[in-house]
Short mmCIF file of C-alpha atoms and ligand atoms in Angstrom, two decimals:
data_model
loop_
_atom_site.label_atom_id
_atom_site.label_comp_id
_atom_site.label_asym_id
_atom_site.label_seq_id
_atom_site.Cartn_x
_atom_site.Cartn_y
_atom_site.Cartn_z
CA MET A 572 17.21 -3.41 -5.98
CA ALA A 573 16.48 0.10 -7.42
CA THR A 574 18.59 2.76 -5.70
CA ASP A 575 15.49 4.43 -4.15
CA ASP A 576 13.91 1.58 -2.67
CA PRO A 577 13.84 1.77 0.60
CA LEU A 578 17.24 0.25 2.68
CA ILE A 579 16.41 -2.12 5.63
CA LEU A 580 19.42 -2.66 8.77
CA ILE A 581 18.53 -6.30 10.30
CA VAL A 582 20.74 -6.52 13.47
CA ASP A 583 20.53 -9.84 15.40
CA ASP A 584 23.57 -12.26 16.91
CA GLU A 585 21.19 -15.16 15.80
CA PRO A 586 22.55 -15.58 12.00
CA ALA A 587 19.47 -18.04 11.40
CA ILE A 588 16.81 -14.83 12.35
CA CYS A 589 19.08 -12.68 9.86
CA ARG A 590 18.48 -15.04 6.95
CA ASN A 591 14.74 -15.27 7.62
CA CYS A 592 14.23 -11.36 7.95
CA ILE A 593 16.28 -11.27 4.66
CA LYS A 594 14.19 -13.59 2.79
CA ILE A 595 10.40 -12.23 4.06
CA LEU A 596 11.84 -8.53 3.52
CA SER A 597 14.02 -9.10 0.27
CA LYS A 598 10.91 -10.22 -1.92
CA MET A 599 9.21 -6.64 -1.05
CA ASP A 600 11.68 -4.05 -3.39
CA TYR A 601 13.58 -3.27 -0.65
CA GLY A 602 17.32 -3.02 -0.07
CA VAL A 603 18.35 -5.04 2.93
CA LYS A 604 21.57 -5.44 4.74
CA TYR A 605 22.45 -7.39 8.16
CA ALA A 606 24.70 -7.10 10.88
CA PHE A 607 25.32 -10.00 13.75
CA SER A 608 26.46 -7.11 16.82
CA GLY A 609 25.64 -4.28 17.97
CA TYR A 610 28.94 -2.57 17.47
CA ASP A 611 28.71 -3.66 13.51
CA ALA A 612 25.61 -1.86 13.46
CA LEU A 613 26.59 1.35 14.42
CA LYS A 614 29.66 1.21 12.17
CA MET A 615 27.19 0.01 9.35
CA ILE A 616 24.81 3.22 10.14
CA GLY A 617 27.74 5.62 10.04
CA GLU A 618 28.04 4.72 6.33
CA ASN A 619 24.44 4.23 5.07
CA GLN A 620 21.54 6.21 5.36
CA PHE A 621 19.12 3.28 5.84
CA ASP A 622 14.70 3.85 6.39
CA VAL A 623 14.25 1.74 8.98
CA VAL A 624 16.75 -0.52 11.52
CA ILE A 625 15.68 -4.05 12.96
CA THR A 626 17.25 -4.87 16.17
CA ASP A 627 17.17 -7.25 18.62
CA LEU A 628 16.81 -6.22 21.93
CA LYS A 629 19.83 -8.78 23.86
CA MET A 630 23.07 -8.82 21.97
CA ALA A 631 26.42 -10.13 23.07
CA ASN A 632 28.36 -7.34 21.84
CA LEU A 633 26.58 -4.02 22.64
CA GLY A 634 23.03 -4.64 23.05
CA GLY A 635 19.52 -3.03 21.30
CA MET A 636 18.66 -0.35 23.99
CA GLU A 637 22.78 1.23 22.72
CA VAL A 638 21.68 0.82 18.94
CA LEU A 639 18.53 2.57 19.12
CA ARG A 640 20.11 5.77 21.55
CA GLN A 641 22.98 5.89 18.87
CA LEU A 642 20.66 6.19 16.00
CA LYS A 643 18.42 8.06 17.20
CA LYS A 644 21.18 10.72 17.79
CA ALA A 645 22.68 10.41 15.05
CA HIS A 646 19.61 9.75 12.74
CA PRO A 647 16.37 10.80 14.33
CA GLU A 648 14.76 10.09 11.23
CA THR A 649 15.46 6.98 10.78
CA MET A 650 12.53 3.87 12.25
CA VAL A 651 14.05 1.43 14.64
CA ILE A 652 12.09 -1.42 15.19
CA VAL A 653 13.31 -3.66 18.22
CA ILE A 654 12.27 -7.60 18.32
CA THR A 655 13.14 -10.17 21.05
CA GLY A 656 12.81 -12.84 22.31
CA TYR A 657 12.52 -11.35 26.10
CA ALA A 658 9.23 -9.72 25.90
CA SER A 659 8.58 -8.08 29.04
CA VAL A 660 5.67 -4.55 29.57
CA SER A 661 8.20 -2.70 30.91
CA SER A 662 11.35 -3.35 27.87
CA ALA A 663 8.65 -2.62 25.79
CA VAL A 664 7.50 0.59 27.31
CA GLU A 665 11.20 1.46 27.43
CA VAL A 666 12.11 1.40 24.08
CA MET A 667 8.82 3.10 22.78
CA LYS A 668 10.18 5.99 25.30
CA MET A 669 13.45 6.19 23.36
CA GLY A 670 12.12 6.01 20.26
CA ALA A 671 11.58 3.17 18.52
CA PHE A 672 8.50 3.37 16.23
CA ASP A 673 7.30 0.06 16.88
CA TYR A 674 8.48 -3.65 19.01
CA LEU A 675 8.21 -6.67 17.87
CA PRO A 676 8.15 -10.33 20.04
CA LYS A 677 9.62 -13.13 19.04
CA PRO A 678 8.57 -15.04 17.65
CA PHE A 679 6.64 -13.26 14.61
CA THR A 680 5.34 -13.62 11.31
CA PRO A 681 6.41 -12.78 7.48
CA HIS A 682 3.21 -10.97 7.74
CA GLU A 683 4.05 -9.11 11.46
CA LEU A 684 7.32 -8.76 10.35
CA ARG A 685 6.36 -7.19 6.64
CA ALA A 686 3.78 -5.56 8.04
CA VAL A 687 5.15 -3.24 10.72
CA VAL A 688 8.29 -2.44 8.18
CA HIS A 689 5.56 -0.86 6.06
CA GLN A 690 4.11 0.91 8.79
CA ALA A 691 7.39 2.43 9.57
CA LEU A 692 8.37 3.12 6.09
CA VAL A 693 4.92 5.49 5.81
CA GLU A 694 5.36 7.01 9.35
CA ARG A 695 8.63 8.36 8.17
CA GLU A 696 7.57 9.67 4.48
CA MET A 697 5.16 11.23 6.92
CA LEU A 698 8.24 12.63 9.06
CA LEU A 699 10.01 13.76 5.84
CA GLN A 700 6.86 15.10 4.51
CA ASN A 701 6.38 17.28 8.03
CA GLN A 702 9.65 18.82 7.61
CA ARG A 703 9.97 19.74 3.96
CA LEU A 704 6.70 21.61 4.47
CA ARG A 705 8.21 23.13 7.82
CA TYR A 706 10.88 24.57 6.30
CA LYS A 707 8.75 25.88 2.94
CA ILE A 708 6.15 27.75 5.27
CA LYS A 709 8.90 29.69 6.27
CA HIS A 710 10.33 30.88 3.42
CA GLN A 711 7.11 30.93 1.39
CA LYS A 712 5.68 34.50 2.05
CA SER A 713 2.35 33.76 0.28
CA PHE A 714 -0.13 30.87 0.08
CA SER A 715 -2.09 29.79 -3.08
CA HIS A 716 -6.09 29.48 -2.78
CA GLN A 717 -6.18 26.42 -5.12
CA LEU A 718 -6.21 22.99 -4.40
CA ILE A 719 -3.60 21.51 -2.40
CA GLY A 720 -2.55 18.30 -2.27
CA ASP A 721 0.31 15.34 -3.96
CA SER A 722 -2.12 12.16 -3.79
CA PRO A 723 -2.64 10.34 -7.09
CA LYS A 724 -6.55 10.74 -5.96
CA ILE A 725 -6.54 14.89 -5.71
CA LYS A 726 -4.49 15.03 -8.78
CA LYS A 727 -6.59 13.02 -10.55
CA VAL A 728 -9.44 15.28 -9.93
CA ILE A 729 -7.34 18.26 -10.46
CA THR A 730 -6.45 17.04 -14.13
CA MET A 731 -10.50 16.40 -14.65
CA VAL A 732 -10.75 20.18 -13.60
CA GLN A 733 -8.10 21.65 -16.08
CA LYS A 734 -10.00 19.38 -18.63
CA VAL A 735 -13.65 20.44 -18.28
CA ALA A 736 -13.13 23.59 -17.29
CA PRO A 737 -12.66 25.49 -20.76
CA THR A 738 -15.93 23.84 -21.92
CA ASP A 739 -19.35 24.25 -20.94
CA SER A 740 -20.21 20.58 -19.69
CA THR A 741 -22.55 20.53 -17.24
CA VAL A 742 -20.52 19.09 -14.36
CA LEU A 743 -21.50 16.91 -10.86
CA VAL A 744 -19.24 17.09 -8.11
CA TYR A 745 -19.77 14.33 -5.78
CA GLY A 746 -18.12 13.27 -2.52
CA GLU A 747 -18.63 13.46 1.59
CA SER A 748 -19.29 16.57 3.75
CA GLY A 749 -16.56 18.85 3.44
CA THR A 750 -14.50 17.61 0.85
CA GLY A 751 -13.90 20.09 -1.45
CA LYS A 752 -17.14 20.27 -3.52
CA GLU A 753 -17.07 23.85 -3.44
CA LEU A 754 -13.77 24.76 -3.87
CA ILE A 755 -13.47 22.19 -6.99
CA SER A 756 -16.77 24.01 -9.20
CA ARG A 757 -15.44 27.36 -7.92
CA ALA A 758 -12.40 25.90 -9.84
CA ILE A 759 -13.89 25.00 -12.69
CA HIS A 760 -15.58 28.66 -12.90
CA ALA A 761 -12.30 29.91 -12.06
CA ASN A 762 -10.37 28.15 -15.41
CA SER A 763 -13.23 28.90 -17.55
CA ALA A 764 -13.82 31.85 -19.78
CA ARG A 765 -16.69 32.88 -18.00
CA LYS A 766 -14.23 33.54 -15.05
CA ASP A 767 -14.65 37.30 -15.09
CA LYS A 768 -18.72 36.61 -15.09
CA VAL A 769 -20.42 35.70 -12.39
CA PHE A 770 -20.29 32.36 -10.31
CA PHE A 771 -24.06 31.72 -8.58
CA ALA A 772 -23.99 29.43 -5.99
CA VAL A 773 -27.59 28.30 -5.07
CA ASP A 774 -27.87 26.34 -2.23
CA CYS A 775 -30.76 23.93 -3.05
CA GLY A 776 -30.67 22.12 0.37
CA THR A 777 -31.67 25.10 3.17
CA LEU A 778 -34.53 26.57 0.36
CA SER A 779 -38.35 25.30 0.22
CA ASP A 780 -38.96 23.90 -3.43
CA LYS A 781 -41.52 27.26 -4.04
CA LEU A 782 -38.47 29.50 -3.03
CA LEU A 783 -36.42 27.50 -4.86
CA GLU A 784 -38.10 27.68 -7.99
CA SER A 785 -39.19 31.20 -8.00
CA GLU A 786 -35.31 31.99 -7.03
CA LEU A 787 -34.07 30.04 -10.38
CA PHE A 788 -36.08 30.96 -12.86
CA GLY A 789 -37.99 33.97 -11.16
CA TYR A 790 -41.72 35.28 -11.37
CA ASN A 791 -43.58 37.66 -12.63
CA LYS A 792 -46.41 39.97 -10.80
CA GLY A 793 -48.86 38.76 -9.82
CA ALA A 794 -47.79 34.86 -10.18
CA PHE A 795 -48.50 34.31 -6.57
CA THR A 796 -49.38 35.79 -2.89
CA GLY A 797 -47.34 38.36 -2.56
CA ALA A 798 -45.38 38.50 -5.97
CA HIS A 799 -45.89 42.35 -6.40
CA LYS A 800 -43.50 42.94 -8.97
CA ASN A 801 -41.49 41.18 -11.60
CA LYS A 802 -38.19 39.56 -10.40
CA ASP A 803 -35.62 38.09 -12.25
CA GLY A 804 -34.41 34.59 -10.77
CA ILE A 805 -30.55 33.22 -10.62
CA PHE A 806 -30.49 32.22 -13.91
CA LYS A 807 -31.27 35.23 -16.12
CA LEU A 808 -28.55 37.43 -13.26
CA ALA A 809 -25.80 34.54 -13.83
CA HIS A 810 -26.43 35.27 -18.13
CA ASN A 811 -22.72 34.57 -19.47
CA GLY A 812 -21.44 33.12 -15.88
CA THR A 813 -21.71 29.56 -13.96
CA VAL A 814 -24.87 28.72 -11.62
CA PHE A 815 -24.03 25.97 -8.84
CA LEU A 816 -26.15 23.78 -7.26
CA ASP A 817 -25.22 22.50 -4.36
CA GLU A 818 -26.99 19.66 -2.03
CA ILE A 819 -29.09 18.72 -5.70
CA SER A 820 -30.62 15.60 -3.90
CA ASN A 821 -32.90 18.06 -1.98
CA ILE A 822 -34.23 18.99 -5.19
CA ASP A 823 -37.80 17.50 -5.36
CA LEU A 824 -39.27 15.93 -8.07
CA ASN A 825 -41.19 19.03 -9.76
CA VAL A 826 -38.38 21.24 -9.64
CA GLN A 827 -36.18 18.55 -10.89
CA SER A 828 -38.69 17.88 -14.03
CA LYS A 829 -38.65 22.37 -14.50
CA LEU A 830 -34.34 22.11 -14.45
CA LEU A 831 -34.32 18.87 -17.02
CA ARG A 832 -36.03 21.19 -19.26
CA PHE A 833 -33.39 24.33 -18.37
CA ILE A 834 -30.59 21.69 -18.79
CA GLU A 835 -31.57 20.78 -22.54
CA ASN A 836 -32.04 24.25 -23.98
CA ARG A 837 -31.21 26.82 -21.36
CA GLU A 838 -34.82 27.80 -22.14
CA PHE A 839 -36.92 28.79 -19.01
CA LEU A 840 -40.40 30.25 -18.41
CA PRO A 841 -40.31 32.80 -15.27
CA LEU A 842 -43.34 32.29 -13.00
CA GLY A 843 -46.39 33.39 -13.88
CA SER A 844 -45.08 34.02 -17.45
CA THR A 845 -45.96 33.18 -21.01
CA ALA A 846 -42.71 34.86 -22.23
CA ILE A 847 -40.03 32.32 -22.91
CA GLN A 848 -36.67 33.17 -21.63
CA LYS A 849 -33.13 31.79 -23.20
CA VAL A 850 -29.69 32.38 -20.90
CA ASP A 851 -26.08 31.07 -21.54
CA VAL A 852 -24.84 29.61 -18.03
CA ARG A 853 -22.53 27.03 -17.05
CA LEU A 854 -24.60 24.12 -14.61
CA ILE A 855 -22.58 22.82 -11.81
CA PHE A 856 -24.31 20.27 -9.57
CA ALA A 857 -22.86 18.83 -6.58
CA THR A 858 -23.81 16.14 -4.37
CA ASN A 859 -22.92 14.60 -0.93
CA GLN A 860 -25.69 11.86 -1.58
CA ASP A 861 -25.83 8.42 -3.72
CA LEU A 862 -28.11 9.79 -6.51
CA LYS A 863 -28.12 6.48 -8.16
CA LYS A 864 -29.49 4.82 -5.18
CA MET A 865 -32.20 8.03 -5.14
CA VAL A 866 -33.03 7.22 -8.14
CA ASP A 867 -33.59 3.62 -7.61
CA GLN A 868 -35.85 4.54 -4.67
CA GLY A 869 -37.45 7.04 -6.84
CA SER A 870 -36.98 10.07 -5.35
CA PHE A 871 -34.71 11.16 -8.17
CA ARG A 872 -35.82 11.12 -11.75
CA GLU A 873 -33.91 8.87 -13.58
CA ASP A 874 -33.60 11.38 -16.72
CA PHE A 875 -32.75 14.32 -14.93
CA TYR A 876 -30.01 11.89 -13.33
CA TYR A 877 -28.05 10.57 -16.50
CA ARG A 878 -28.80 14.34 -17.69
CA ILE A 879 -26.63 15.82 -14.93
CA PHE A 880 -23.77 12.18 -14.78
CA VAL A 881 -22.05 13.41 -17.92
CA TYR A 882 -18.86 14.61 -16.70
CA PRO A 883 -18.80 13.38 -12.74
CA ILE A 884 -16.25 14.05 -10.46
CA MET A 885 -15.73 11.98 -7.16
CA VAL A 886 -13.72 13.87 -4.60
CA PRO A 887 -12.71 11.33 -2.40
CA PRO A 888 -12.81 11.64 1.62
CA LEU A 889 -9.35 12.62 3.16
CA ARG A 890 -9.06 9.13 4.68
CA LYS A 891 -8.26 7.83 1.58
CA ARG A 892 -5.75 9.97 0.57
CA LYS A 893 -3.89 10.59 3.77
CA MET A 894 -0.81 12.09 2.02
CA ASP A 895 -2.69 15.24 1.50
CA ILE A 896 -3.56 16.02 5.05
CA LEU A 897 -0.13 17.67 6.02
CA PRO A 898 0.16 19.83 3.04
CA ILE A 899 -3.61 21.08 3.78
CA ALA A 900 -2.63 21.50 7.42
CA TYR A 901 0.00 23.33 6.38
CA HIS A 902 -1.90 25.50 4.15
CA PHE A 903 -4.24 26.10 6.59
CA LEU A 904 -2.05 27.12 9.03
CA ARG A 905 -0.42 29.42 6.50
CA GLN A 906 -3.56 31.12 6.54
CA PHE A 907 -4.29 31.65 9.94
CA ASN A 908 -1.11 32.76 11.38
CA GLN A 909 -1.72 35.69 8.94
CA ALA A 910 -5.05 36.11 10.05
CA LEU A 911 -4.46 35.89 13.34
CA GLY A 912 -1.00 37.92 13.00
CA LYS A 913 1.24 34.13 14.98
CA ASN A 914 4.44 33.41 13.20
CA ILE A 915 4.11 29.23 14.52
CA SER A 916 6.13 27.15 12.14
CA GLY A 917 4.92 24.24 12.03
CA PHE A 918 3.74 21.02 13.66
CA ASP A 919 5.62 18.58 16.41
CA ASP A 920 6.90 15.25 14.15
CA ASN A 921 5.49 13.59 17.21
CA ILE A 922 1.32 14.53 16.44
CA ILE A 923 2.15 14.05 12.42
CA SER A 924 0.72 10.17 12.50
CA LYS A 925 -2.16 11.67 15.04
CA LEU A 926 -2.98 13.77 12.28
CA THR A 927 -2.17 11.73 9.29
CA GLU A 928 -3.52 8.31 11.06
CA HIS A 929 -7.13 10.37 11.99
CA ASP A 930 -10.03 9.04 10.48
CA TRP A 931 -11.27 12.87 9.75
CA PRO A 932 -15.03 12.17 9.01
CA GLY A 933 -15.82 15.71 8.81
CA ASN A 934 -12.51 15.76 6.13
CA ILE A 935 -11.22 19.22 5.31
CA ARG A 936 -13.76 21.09 6.62
CA GLN A 937 -12.89 19.34 9.75
CA LEU A 938 -9.43 19.73 9.47
CA ARG A 939 -9.31 23.34 8.63
CA ASN A 940 -11.62 24.10 12.05
CA VAL A 941 -8.77 21.94 14.32
CA ILE A 942 -6.10 23.66 12.97
CA GLU A 943 -7.61 27.37 13.50
CA ARG A 944 -8.44 26.34 17.24
CA ALA A 945 -4.58 24.75 17.29
CA VAL A 946 -3.78 28.42 16.11
CA ILE A 947 -5.30 30.37 18.27
CA LEU A 948 -4.44 28.20 21.45
CA CYS A 949 -0.67 27.71 20.67
CA GLU A 950 1.23 30.16 22.08
CA LYS A 951 4.75 28.36 21.34
CA ASP A 952 6.77 28.07 17.64
CA GLN A 953 5.43 24.42 16.78
CA ILE A 954 1.63 22.88 17.54
CA THR A 955 1.88 19.96 19.89
CA PHE A 956 -0.60 17.78 21.45
CA GLN A 957 -2.04 19.97 23.71
CA GLU A 958 -3.20 21.96 20.71
CA LEU A 959 -4.61 19.46 19.26
CA PRO A 960 -7.04 17.73 22.05
CA LEU A 961 -9.70 17.18 19.74
CA LEU A 962 -7.51 14.55 18.27
CA GLY A 963 -6.38 13.62 21.45
CA GLU A 964 -9.43 12.75 22.30
CA MET A 965 -9.73 9.39 20.17
CA ASP A 966 -6.24 8.25 21.58
CA ASP A 967 -5.07 8.10 24.71
CA THR A 968 -6.13 9.35 28.21
CA GLY A 969 -2.74 10.79 28.45
CA GLN A 970 -4.02 13.92 26.12
CA LEU A 971 -7.36 13.96 27.13
CA ILE A 972 -6.56 15.47 30.25
CA ASP A 973 -5.26 18.48 28.31
CA TYR A 974 -8.57 19.01 26.89
CA ILE A 975 -10.11 22.06 27.82
CA PRO A 976 -14.15 21.82 27.93
CA SER A 977 -16.00 24.94 26.59
CA THR A 978 -19.07 23.71 28.79
CA ASN A 979 -20.45 22.00 31.49
CA GLU A 980 -21.92 19.66 29.38
CA ASP A 981 -18.40 19.19 28.04
CA PHE A 982 -16.78 18.55 30.56
CA LYS A 983 -19.32 15.95 32.45
CA ARG A 984 -18.13 14.19 28.44
CA VAL A 985 -14.25 14.24 28.77
CA LYS A 986 -14.46 13.51 32.52
CA LYS A 987 -16.67 9.91 31.84
CA GLU A 988 -14.16 9.32 28.87
CA ILE A 989 -11.41 10.02 30.98
CA ARG A 990 -12.07 7.38 33.30
CA HIS A 991 -13.41 4.72 31.06
CA LYS A 992 -10.39 4.93 29.55
CA ALA A 993 -7.52 4.98 32.64
CA VAL A 994 -9.79 1.80 33.45
CA LEU A 995 -9.33 0.48 30.33
CA LYS A 996 -5.47 0.77 30.54
CA VAL A 997 -5.27 -0.44 34.05
CA GLU A 998 -7.55 -3.41 33.67
CA LYS A 999 -5.15 -4.61 30.57
CA ASN A 1000 -1.93 -4.00 32.52
CA PHE A 1001 -3.62 -6.44 34.76
CA ILE A 1002 -4.50 -9.01 32.54
CA MET A 1003 -0.83 -8.30 30.52
CA ASN A 1004 1.09 -9.09 34.24
CA ALA A 1005 -0.87 -11.90 35.37
CA LEU A 1006 -0.03 -13.97 31.82
CA THR A 1007 3.27 -12.31 31.77
CA LYS A 1008 4.41 -13.65 35.26
CA ASN A 1009 2.73 -16.90 34.51
CA ASP A 1010 4.12 -17.62 31.44
CA TRP A 1011 1.10 -17.39 29.69
CA ASN A 1012 -0.41 -19.58 31.41
CA VAL A 1013 -3.84 -19.14 31.54
CA THR A 1014 -5.49 -20.71 33.95
CA ARG A 1015 -2.62 -20.26 36.29
CA ALA A 1016 -2.69 -16.23 35.56
CA ALA A 1017 -6.13 -16.18 36.80
CA GLN A 1018 -6.08 -18.38 39.56
CA LYS A 1019 -3.44 -16.24 40.65
CA VAL A 1020 -5.24 -12.84 40.39
CA GLY A 1021 -8.47 -14.65 41.87
CA LEU A 1022 -10.34 -14.22 38.69
CA GLN A 1023 -12.20 -17.34 37.09
CA ARG A 1024 -10.74 -18.55 34.06
CA SER A 1025 -13.57 -17.79 31.83
CA ASN A 1026 -13.53 -13.98 32.83
CA PHE A 1027 -10.64 -13.88 32.69
CA GLN A 1028 -10.43 -15.89 29.00
CA ALA A 1029 -12.86 -12.63 28.13
CA LEU A 1030 -11.03 -9.97 29.47
CA MET A 1031 -8.49 -10.92 27.12
CA LYS A 1032 -10.62 -10.86 24.14
CA LYS A 1033 -12.25 -7.56 25.28
CA HIS A 1034 -8.22 -6.43 24.93
CA ASN A 1035 -7.20 -8.06 21.59
CA ILE A 1036 -4.77 -10.12 24.09
CA LYS A 1037 -3.30 -13.55 21.93
CA LEU A 1038 -1.08 -15.81 23.21
CA PRO A 1039 2.22 -16.18 22.08
CA ARG A 1040 2.28 -18.26 19.14
CA TYR A 1041 4.26 -22.02 19.30
CA GLY A 1042 3.52 -22.52 22.42
CA GLN A 1043 6.58 -20.77 23.52
CA SER A 1044 6.83 -19.52 27.49
CA ASN A 1045 8.01 -16.57 26.60
CA PRO A 1046 6.47 -14.02 23.69
N1 ATP B 16 -7.53 20.47 -2.08
C1 ATP B 16 -8.01 21.07 -1.09
N2 ATP B 16 -6.94 22.19 -0.82
C2 ATP B 16 -7.18 23.14 0.41
N3 ATP B 16 -8.17 23.72 0.98
C3 ATP B 16 -9.33 22.81 0.66
C4 ATP B 16 -8.91 21.54 -0.65
N4 ATP B 16 -10.00 21.02 -0.41
C5 ATP B 16 -11.36 21.58 0.20
N5 ATP B 16 -10.87 22.81 1.41
C6 ATP B 16 -11.29 24.18 2.15
O1 ATP B 16 -11.88 23.18 3.23
C7 ATP B 16 -13.26 23.83 3.19
C8 ATP B 16 -14.39 22.66 2.77
O2 ATP B 16 -14.24 22.78 1.68
P1 ATP B 16 -15.83 22.16 0.99
O3 ATP B 16 -16.70 24.07 1.49
O4 ATP B 16 -15.50 23.28 -0.39
O5 ATP B 16 -16.68 21.36 0.69
P2 ATP B 16 -17.71 20.82 0.25
O6 ATP B 16 -17.14 19.27 -0.36
O7 ATP B 16 -18.56 21.35 -0.54
O8 ATP B 16 -18.35 20.61 1.88
P3 ATP B 16 -20.30 20.33 2.12
O9 ATP B 16 -20.43 18.89 1.56
O10 ATP B 16 -20.03 20.27 3.63
O11 ATP B 16 -20.64 21.99 1.52
C9 ATP B 16 -12.69 25.16 2.62
O12 ATP B 16 -12.58 26.28 3.62
C10 ATP B 16 -12.17 24.96 1.41
O13 ATP B 16 -11.69 26.05 1.26
MG1 MG B 17 -20.66 22.81 0.18
#
């Protein structure tokens, strides 16, 4: 075991269970210790810094509840997983309320144990990260405009930016909407020899083909109706600078072929002119589309594709680099604190997993909007669930109740959602209660509550309720 391997304590008065857990977990590069009673466990907790404690609930010498209670008081950052053969809905609810990370009914499979320990370690890392960032926000006055993130994925992007920035190479930045493609393109310019020259951003998605062409290449008087005088295009205006062509997938085939010529020798003809012009510009392209697929479908020129695919930088979506979520959230918190004259010190530990487990389909832009809204709403020292209802929507009815609708439509939608979620919750409790009260005998449970067995089973399936393995009467 290496010194920085996670340290885990197993507490169970049945030696066989301890042995079994040790066997399962020591394959994972974890350091594992054990105690046969709650009393011994508390002694060991005083002497070691455990990352995760797995404790049985019912033990002769000091039970799991007490271990959990004392541990949470002394080491709130230690993750506690409760295991027990006496599972019941109420004890599960109780240990979760007392701050347990999770609850694992016996018997469990090695895979289940490994999975829950892994999740606990991830959560613990996030909470520690939150602590560090909370400390930093207090002690760091200014913030940088750089690309934020510690994940290996964003670090790779940063290295790629650093390597290509000083060259004149054409770059293609691609990734989902809101991942930071424009920010990366600006960083390339800012780290190049052209940094004091102009950076021209052109949104190819919003301009018609004709307009885009005349904007890029310029035109001579009389080139088309309305061309009353000569006009310089962006390429000429950006001489010695960088031109960023955003949403390149929207360019039509005709403009693509003109751009292809321009990429090859930086020469172009303004519309209606016969005098070739030559400029020195660096080109950066961006897209959120799969250009290769467009090539296969015939809507993107293959030669153009290969000409811009010289140095592609793939920007991964936020959900693939969860480690970056908190540092970026704190970055925006600092920004909006400053902009809105607030002094919010961080995010409440209880919402960290909500932030990091959220899917963020709109990526960093969505995160930015959510934080901005939270900072506006927050009147306390820390941001809690109350200010993050947009995430709550995806989770529990309880959080949804705190949501503040902005329009009548919004209100109606939330009303429907709350009703739907509340019914789901009650339905699940209903089925679980019937099962636990009837020793997990489906036929008897269905009969007792007055449902047909098939309907009862359908509800079990809907809520993903599985019978305990090994035919035990109590899970
Ligand atoms: N790594 C990062 N660190 C800090 N802020 C970031 C980071 N990446 C993106 N941002 C911020 O997120 C927001 C969205 O980024 P950007 O506009 O560059 O995304 P995009 O990929 O161009 O989106 P779209 O495809 O919708 O145009 C911006 O406010 C940007 O400053
Ligand atoms: Mg963009």
